[in-house]
Structures are given as C-alpha cells and as structure tokens.
Coordinates of C-alpha atoms and ligand atoms in Angstrom, one line a residue:
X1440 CA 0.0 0.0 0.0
X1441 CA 1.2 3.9 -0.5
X1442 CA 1.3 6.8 1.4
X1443 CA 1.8 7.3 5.4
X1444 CA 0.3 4.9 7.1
X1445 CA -2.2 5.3 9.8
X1446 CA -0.5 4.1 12.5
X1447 CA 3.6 3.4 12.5
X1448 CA 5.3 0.9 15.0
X1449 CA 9.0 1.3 14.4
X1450 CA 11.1 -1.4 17.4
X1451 CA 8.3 -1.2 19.3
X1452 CA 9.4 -3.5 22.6
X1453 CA 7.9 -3.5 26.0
X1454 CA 9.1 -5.2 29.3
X1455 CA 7.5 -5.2 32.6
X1456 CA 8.9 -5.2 36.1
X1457 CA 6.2 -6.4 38.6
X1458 CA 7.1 -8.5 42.1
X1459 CA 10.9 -8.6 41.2
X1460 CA 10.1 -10.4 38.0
X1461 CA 10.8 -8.9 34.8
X1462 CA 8.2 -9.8 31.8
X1463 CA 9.8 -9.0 28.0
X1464 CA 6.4 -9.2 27.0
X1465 CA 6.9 -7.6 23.3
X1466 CA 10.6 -7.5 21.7
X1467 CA 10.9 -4.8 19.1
X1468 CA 8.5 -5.3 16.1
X1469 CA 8.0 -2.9 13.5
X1470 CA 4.0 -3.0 12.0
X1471 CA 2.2 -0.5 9.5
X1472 CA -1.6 0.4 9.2
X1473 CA -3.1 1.9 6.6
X1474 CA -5.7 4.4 6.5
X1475 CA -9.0 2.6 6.6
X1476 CA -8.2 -1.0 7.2
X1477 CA -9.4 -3.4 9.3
X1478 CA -6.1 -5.4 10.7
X1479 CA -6.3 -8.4 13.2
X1480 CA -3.9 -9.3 16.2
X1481 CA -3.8 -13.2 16.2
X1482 CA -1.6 -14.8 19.1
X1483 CA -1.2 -16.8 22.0
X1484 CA -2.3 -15.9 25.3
X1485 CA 0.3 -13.8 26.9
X1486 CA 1.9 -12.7 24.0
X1487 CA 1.4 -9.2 24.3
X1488 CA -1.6 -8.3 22.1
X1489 CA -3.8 -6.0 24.8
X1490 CA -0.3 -4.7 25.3
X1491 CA 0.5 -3.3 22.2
X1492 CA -2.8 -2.3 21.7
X1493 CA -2.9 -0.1 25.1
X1494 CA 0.4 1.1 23.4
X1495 CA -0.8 2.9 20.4
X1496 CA -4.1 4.1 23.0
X1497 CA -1.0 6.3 24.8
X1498 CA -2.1 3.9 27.9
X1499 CA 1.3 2.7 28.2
X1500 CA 4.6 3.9 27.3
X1501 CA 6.9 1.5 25.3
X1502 CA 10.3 0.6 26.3
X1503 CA 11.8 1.1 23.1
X1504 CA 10.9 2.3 20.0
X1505 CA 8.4 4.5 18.5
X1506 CA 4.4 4.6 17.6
X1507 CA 3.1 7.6 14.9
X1508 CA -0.4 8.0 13.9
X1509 CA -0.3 10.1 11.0
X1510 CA 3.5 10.6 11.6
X1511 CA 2.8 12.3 14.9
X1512 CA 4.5 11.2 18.0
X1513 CA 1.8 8.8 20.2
X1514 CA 2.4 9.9 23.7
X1515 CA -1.4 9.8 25.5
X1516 CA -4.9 8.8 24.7
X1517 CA -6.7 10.7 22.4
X1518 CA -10.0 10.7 21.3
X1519 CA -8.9 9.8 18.0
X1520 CA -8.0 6.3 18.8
X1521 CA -11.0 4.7 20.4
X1522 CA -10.6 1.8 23.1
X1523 CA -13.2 -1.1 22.9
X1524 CA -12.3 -3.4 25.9
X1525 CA -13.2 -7.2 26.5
X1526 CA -14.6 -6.3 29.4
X1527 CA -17.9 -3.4 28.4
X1528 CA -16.5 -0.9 30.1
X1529 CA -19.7 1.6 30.4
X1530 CA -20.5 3.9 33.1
X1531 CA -23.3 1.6 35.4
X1532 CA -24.9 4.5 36.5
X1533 CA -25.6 6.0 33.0
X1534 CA -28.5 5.4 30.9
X1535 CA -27.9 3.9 27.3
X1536 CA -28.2 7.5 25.9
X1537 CA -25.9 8.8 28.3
X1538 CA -23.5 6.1 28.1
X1539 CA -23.5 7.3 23.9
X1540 CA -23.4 11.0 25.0
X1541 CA -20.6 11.1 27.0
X1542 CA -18.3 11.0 24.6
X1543 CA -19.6 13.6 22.1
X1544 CA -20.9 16.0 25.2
X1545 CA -16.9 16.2 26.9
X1546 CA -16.0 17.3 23.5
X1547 CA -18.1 19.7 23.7
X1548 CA -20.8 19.5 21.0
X1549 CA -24.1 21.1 22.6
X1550 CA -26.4 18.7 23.7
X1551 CA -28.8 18.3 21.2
X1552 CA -26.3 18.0 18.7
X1553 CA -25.2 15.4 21.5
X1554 CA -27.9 13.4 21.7
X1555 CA -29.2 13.0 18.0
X1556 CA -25.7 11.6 17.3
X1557 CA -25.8 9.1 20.5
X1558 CA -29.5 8.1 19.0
X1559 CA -28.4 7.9 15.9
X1560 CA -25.7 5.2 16.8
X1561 CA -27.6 3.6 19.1
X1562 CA -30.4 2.7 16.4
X1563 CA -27.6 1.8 14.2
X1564 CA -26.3 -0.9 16.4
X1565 CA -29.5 -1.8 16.7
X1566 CA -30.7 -1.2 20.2
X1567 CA -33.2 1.7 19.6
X1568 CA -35.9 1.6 22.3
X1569 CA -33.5 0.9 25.1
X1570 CA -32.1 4.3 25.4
X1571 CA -33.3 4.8 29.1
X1572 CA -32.0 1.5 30.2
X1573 CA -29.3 1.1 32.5
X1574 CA -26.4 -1.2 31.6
X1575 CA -27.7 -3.8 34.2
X1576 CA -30.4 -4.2 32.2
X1577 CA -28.8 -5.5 29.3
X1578 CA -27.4 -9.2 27.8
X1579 CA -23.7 -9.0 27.6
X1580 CA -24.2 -8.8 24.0
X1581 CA -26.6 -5.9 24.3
X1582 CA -23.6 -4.1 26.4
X1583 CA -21.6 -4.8 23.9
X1584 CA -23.3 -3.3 21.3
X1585 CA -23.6 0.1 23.3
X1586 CA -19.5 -0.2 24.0
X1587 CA -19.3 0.3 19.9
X1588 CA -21.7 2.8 19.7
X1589 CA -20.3 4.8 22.4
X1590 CA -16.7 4.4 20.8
X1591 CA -18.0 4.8 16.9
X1592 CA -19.8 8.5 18.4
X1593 CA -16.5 9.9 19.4
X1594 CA -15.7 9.3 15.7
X1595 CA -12.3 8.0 16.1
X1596 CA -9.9 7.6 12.9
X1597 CA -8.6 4.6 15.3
X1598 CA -10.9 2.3 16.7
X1599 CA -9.1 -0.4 19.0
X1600 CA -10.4 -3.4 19.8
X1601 CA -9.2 -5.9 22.2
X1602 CA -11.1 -8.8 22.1
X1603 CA -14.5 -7.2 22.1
X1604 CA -16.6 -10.0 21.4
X1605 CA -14.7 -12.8 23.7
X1606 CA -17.1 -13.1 26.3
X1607 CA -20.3 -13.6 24.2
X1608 CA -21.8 -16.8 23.3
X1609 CA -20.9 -17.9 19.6
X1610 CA -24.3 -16.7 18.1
X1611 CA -24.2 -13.2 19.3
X1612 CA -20.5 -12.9 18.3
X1613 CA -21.2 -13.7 14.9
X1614 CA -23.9 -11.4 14.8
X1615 CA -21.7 -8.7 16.9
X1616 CA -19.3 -9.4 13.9
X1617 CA -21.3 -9.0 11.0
X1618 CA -22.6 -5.4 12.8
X1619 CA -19.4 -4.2 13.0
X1620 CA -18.6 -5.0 9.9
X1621 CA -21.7 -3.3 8.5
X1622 CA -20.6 0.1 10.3
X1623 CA -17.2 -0.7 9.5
X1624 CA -18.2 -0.7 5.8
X1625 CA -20.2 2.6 5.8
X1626 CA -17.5 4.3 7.3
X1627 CA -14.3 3.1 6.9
X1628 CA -12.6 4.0 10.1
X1629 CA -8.9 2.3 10.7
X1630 CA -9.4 -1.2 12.9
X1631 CA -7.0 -2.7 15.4
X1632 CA -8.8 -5.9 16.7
X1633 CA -7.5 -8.3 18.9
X1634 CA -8.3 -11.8 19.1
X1635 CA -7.6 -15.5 19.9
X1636 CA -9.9 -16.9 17.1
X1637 CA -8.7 -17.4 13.8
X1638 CA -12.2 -17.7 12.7
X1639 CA -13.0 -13.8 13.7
X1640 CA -9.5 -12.9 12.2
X1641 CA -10.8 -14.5 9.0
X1642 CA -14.2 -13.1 8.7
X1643 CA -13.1 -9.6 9.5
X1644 CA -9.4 -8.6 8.4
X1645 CA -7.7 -7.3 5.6
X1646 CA -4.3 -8.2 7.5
X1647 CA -3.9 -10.6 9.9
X1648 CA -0.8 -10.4 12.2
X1649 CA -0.3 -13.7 13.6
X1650 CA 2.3 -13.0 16.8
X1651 CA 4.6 -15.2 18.8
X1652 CA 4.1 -16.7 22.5
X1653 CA 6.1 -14.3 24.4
X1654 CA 8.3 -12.0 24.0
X1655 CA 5.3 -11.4 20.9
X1656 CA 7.1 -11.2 17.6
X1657 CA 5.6 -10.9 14.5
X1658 CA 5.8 -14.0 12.6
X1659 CA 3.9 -13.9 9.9
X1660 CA 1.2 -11.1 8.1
X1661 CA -1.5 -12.9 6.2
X1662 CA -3.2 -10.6 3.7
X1663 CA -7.0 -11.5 2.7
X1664 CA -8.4 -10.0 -0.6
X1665 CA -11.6 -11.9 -0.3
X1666 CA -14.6 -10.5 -0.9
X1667 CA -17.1 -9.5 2.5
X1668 CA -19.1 -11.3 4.1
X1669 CA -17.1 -13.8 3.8
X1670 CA -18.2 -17.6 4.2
X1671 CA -16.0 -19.2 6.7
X1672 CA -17.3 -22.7 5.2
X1673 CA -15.5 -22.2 1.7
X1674 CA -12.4 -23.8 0.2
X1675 CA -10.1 -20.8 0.4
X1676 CA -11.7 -20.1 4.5
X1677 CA -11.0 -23.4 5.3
X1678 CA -7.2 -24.0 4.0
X1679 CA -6.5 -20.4 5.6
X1680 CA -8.3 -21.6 9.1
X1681 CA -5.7 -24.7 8.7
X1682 CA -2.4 -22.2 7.7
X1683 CA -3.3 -20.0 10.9
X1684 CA -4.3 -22.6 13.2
X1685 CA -1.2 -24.2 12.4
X1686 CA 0.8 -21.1 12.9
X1687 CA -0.9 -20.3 16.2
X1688 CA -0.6 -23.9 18.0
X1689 CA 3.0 -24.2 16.7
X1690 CA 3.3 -20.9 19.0
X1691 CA 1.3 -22.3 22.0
X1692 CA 3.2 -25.5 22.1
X1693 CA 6.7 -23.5 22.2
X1694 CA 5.4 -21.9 25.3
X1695 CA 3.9 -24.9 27.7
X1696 CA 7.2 -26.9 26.0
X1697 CA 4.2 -29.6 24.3
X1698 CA 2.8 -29.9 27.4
X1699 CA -1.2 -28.7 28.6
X1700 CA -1.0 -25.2 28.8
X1701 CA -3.2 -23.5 31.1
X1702 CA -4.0 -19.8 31.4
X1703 CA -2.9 -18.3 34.2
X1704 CA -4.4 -15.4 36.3
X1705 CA -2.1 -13.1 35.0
X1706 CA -2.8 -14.2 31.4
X1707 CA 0.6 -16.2 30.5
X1708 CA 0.5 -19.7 29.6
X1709 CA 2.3 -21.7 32.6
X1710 CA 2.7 -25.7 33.2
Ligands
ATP845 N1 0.8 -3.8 33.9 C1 1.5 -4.9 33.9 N2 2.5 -5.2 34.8 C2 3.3 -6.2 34.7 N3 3.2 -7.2 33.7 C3 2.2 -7.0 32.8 C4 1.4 -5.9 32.8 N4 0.5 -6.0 31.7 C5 0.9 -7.1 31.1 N5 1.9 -7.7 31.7 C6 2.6 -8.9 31.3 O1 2.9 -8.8 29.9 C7 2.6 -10.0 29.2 C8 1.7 -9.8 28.0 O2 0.4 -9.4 28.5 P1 -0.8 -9.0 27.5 O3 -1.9 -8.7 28.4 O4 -0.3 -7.9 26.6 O5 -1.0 -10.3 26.7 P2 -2.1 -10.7 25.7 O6 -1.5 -11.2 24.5 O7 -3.1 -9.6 25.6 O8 -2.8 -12.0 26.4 P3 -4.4 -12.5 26.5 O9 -4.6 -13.1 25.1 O10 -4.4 -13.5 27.5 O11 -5.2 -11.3 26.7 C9 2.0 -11.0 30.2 O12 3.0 -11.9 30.6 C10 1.6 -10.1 31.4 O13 1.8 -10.8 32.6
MG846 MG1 -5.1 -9.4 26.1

C-alpha cells in the first residue's frame, strides 16, 4: 500500500517489572496500518496483544521504540483512537443514551447536537428503544453493542479493539461481527482488533498479524483480498483456518514446551 500509514510501530518492545520479575512481553517489532483497514492481532495468550494495543491508545509507554499516527508522535490517549475493551467498560450508573453521549458531550458538542448523534448510533447498532435502560439491564451482547456505539460516536480515525466480542456466546458474536462489519463498511474507520480466534480474524481482516508466544514477535502477516461477508465454510476459509491454526498452536506448544498449557491469572500460559 502507499502513502503514510495510519498508524507506525518502528522497534516497538515492552518489558515489565512487577514482584521482582521482569516480563519482555513484546521484543521490538516494526508494523504498519493503513488508512482505513481493518487489521487483526492473532496470538497466543500472553503474547502481548492487549499490550500493544494499550500502546498505540497512549495507555502505556513502550520501552523502546516508537508509535506515529499520522506521523505524529503517540504519547497519551486521544479521542482519535477509540478503546473497545473485552470487558464493556460503560459507566453503570448512565442510561444507554448517556453512556452514547458522553463522549460527544466532553467534547463539547451542545447537547442536542449530542444526543441526535448518541441516538443515531444507538439505532444503528440496533438497540433503539432501550435508550433509558441502564447497563444492568442489558445481555452481555446488548452491552456490547452500546461499548461500539459509544466508541464509533467519538468518531475516532482509530478504533481499537481488544477482544471485544470474547465473552459472548458464539451466536451473538457472529452477529456482533457481521454489525461491525456493516458500520465498518459505511464508514471506513482504521481497525485494530484483537483476538484469539482465527475464525473472527478471518471473517473480519484485511491483514492478519499472527504474533509469537512471548516475547510477541511478529511472525507472519497474512493478507486476505476476499470479498465481505465472507463464508467461513469455503475452500479458500477453510485451508487459511488450517495455515493459521497451524501457525498459532505451533506458538502455543513452544510456550507450555508440548505440554497442557493452562492460562494463568495473569494471562501467561504456565505448566
Ligand atoms: N501492567 C503490567 N505489569 C506487569 N506485567 C504486565 C502488565 N501488563 C501485562 N503484563 C505482562 O505482559 C505479558 C503480556 O500481557 P498482555 O496482556 O499484553 O498479553 P495478551 O497477548 O493480551 O494476552 P491475552 O490473550 O491473555 O489477553 C504477560 O506476561 C503479562 O503478565
Ligand atoms: Mg489481552
């Protein structure tokens, strides 16, 4: 692809110290995204995905190495990168249409203006009529929805998304998937999305980066030109669901050294 790219990782590398143990969780990887695509984060457990997504959110500083969106120096959140978490990370006490308004109202467009745009994205990810309810009145899925909407409001160029759909049951995430795709292809906004299914990676990306156990490398970037939706049930989806399956496990097996690997608490695979 030409031109600047979105978002530039140049020896981006990350280590943590926590309880006198020191975590290379990323070693220095270099990774470019283009203006409008929809790339997906594929790796094991551990490997450093939410971390290098938090990284080009201005969450957390990396160790080495530099991150540019639009060849500007990342050094804080900004509006213009959007967090979606696993976790739906909405304000309990906030109605639906409050939840949508936030964003849009702290930067400062009047309320009316406010609330026709929180309205407007709420009936686009298809919750309209639930405006006044409170997020403990909602399916996980339904929260969900309302985490995108309140993200897509603040009209991000940079929506990032770290496993936003891993703790729904399969049905709703595939329809969760095929929504965001819908919104996604209305308004091509720039994608980061993290996941551990090669089957979300395939129905959604342009560019999958498949990572390494930790440190995460990159080890491979798999382009897909196929036409959307895609069918995950046909010829090419199923030999590319073997190729990254294969490349995942091969990295999950190097960790827990062909053993069971379990998931820890902290989110590392141990034996
Ligand atoms: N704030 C922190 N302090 C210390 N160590 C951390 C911190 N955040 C992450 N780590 C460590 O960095 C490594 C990578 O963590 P990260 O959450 O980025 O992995 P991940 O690929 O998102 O994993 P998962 O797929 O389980 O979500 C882990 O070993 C983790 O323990
Ligand atoms: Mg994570």
């Amino acid at each position: 692809m030409m031109g600047e790219p979105k978002i530039r990782a140049r020896g981006v590398a990350k280590h943590y110290r926590a309880n006198n143990l020191d975590v290379r969780a990323l070693d220095p990887l270099d990774l470019e995204i283009y203006e409008g695509e929809f790339v997906c984060l594929l790796g094991p457990s551990g490997c450093g995905k939410s971390t290098l997504l938090r990284m080009v959110a201005g969450l957390v500083t990396p160790s080495a190495g530099t991150l540019h969106m639009d060849g500007r120096l990342i050094t804080r959140p900004s509006p213009e990168r959007g967090l979606v978490f696993q976790e739906y990370a909405l304000f309990p006490w906030m109605t639906v249409l409050r939840n949508v308004m936030y964003g849009p109202s702290v930067r400062g467009l009047g309320r009316a203006k406010a609330e026709q745009l929180a309205r407007d994205q709420i009936a686009r990810v298809g919750l309209e009529g639930f405006e006044n309810h409170f997020p403990s009145q909602l399916s996980g899925g339904m929260k969900q929805r309302v985490g995108i909407a309140r993200v897509w409001a603040n009209q991000p160029d940079v929506l990032l998304m770290d496993e936003p759909f891993g703790a729904l049951d399969s049905i709703t995430r595939n329809v969760l998937q095929r929504d965001l795709l819908g919104l996604w292809m209305q308004e091509r906004r720039t994608i980061l999305f993290v996941t551990h299914s090669v089957e979300e990676a395939i129905y959604l990306a342009d560019r999958i980066v498949v990572m390494s156990a930790r440190p995460g490398r990159i080890t491979a970037i798999v382009p897909i030109d196929a036409p959307r939706p895609r069918n995950l049930l046909d010829q090419d989806s199923i030999a590319l669901r073997a190729h990254l399956t294969g490349l995942v496990e091969a990295q999950v097996i190097a960790t827990s050294g062909g053993r069971i690997a379990a998931k820890s608490a902290v989110g590392g695979y141990v034996e």
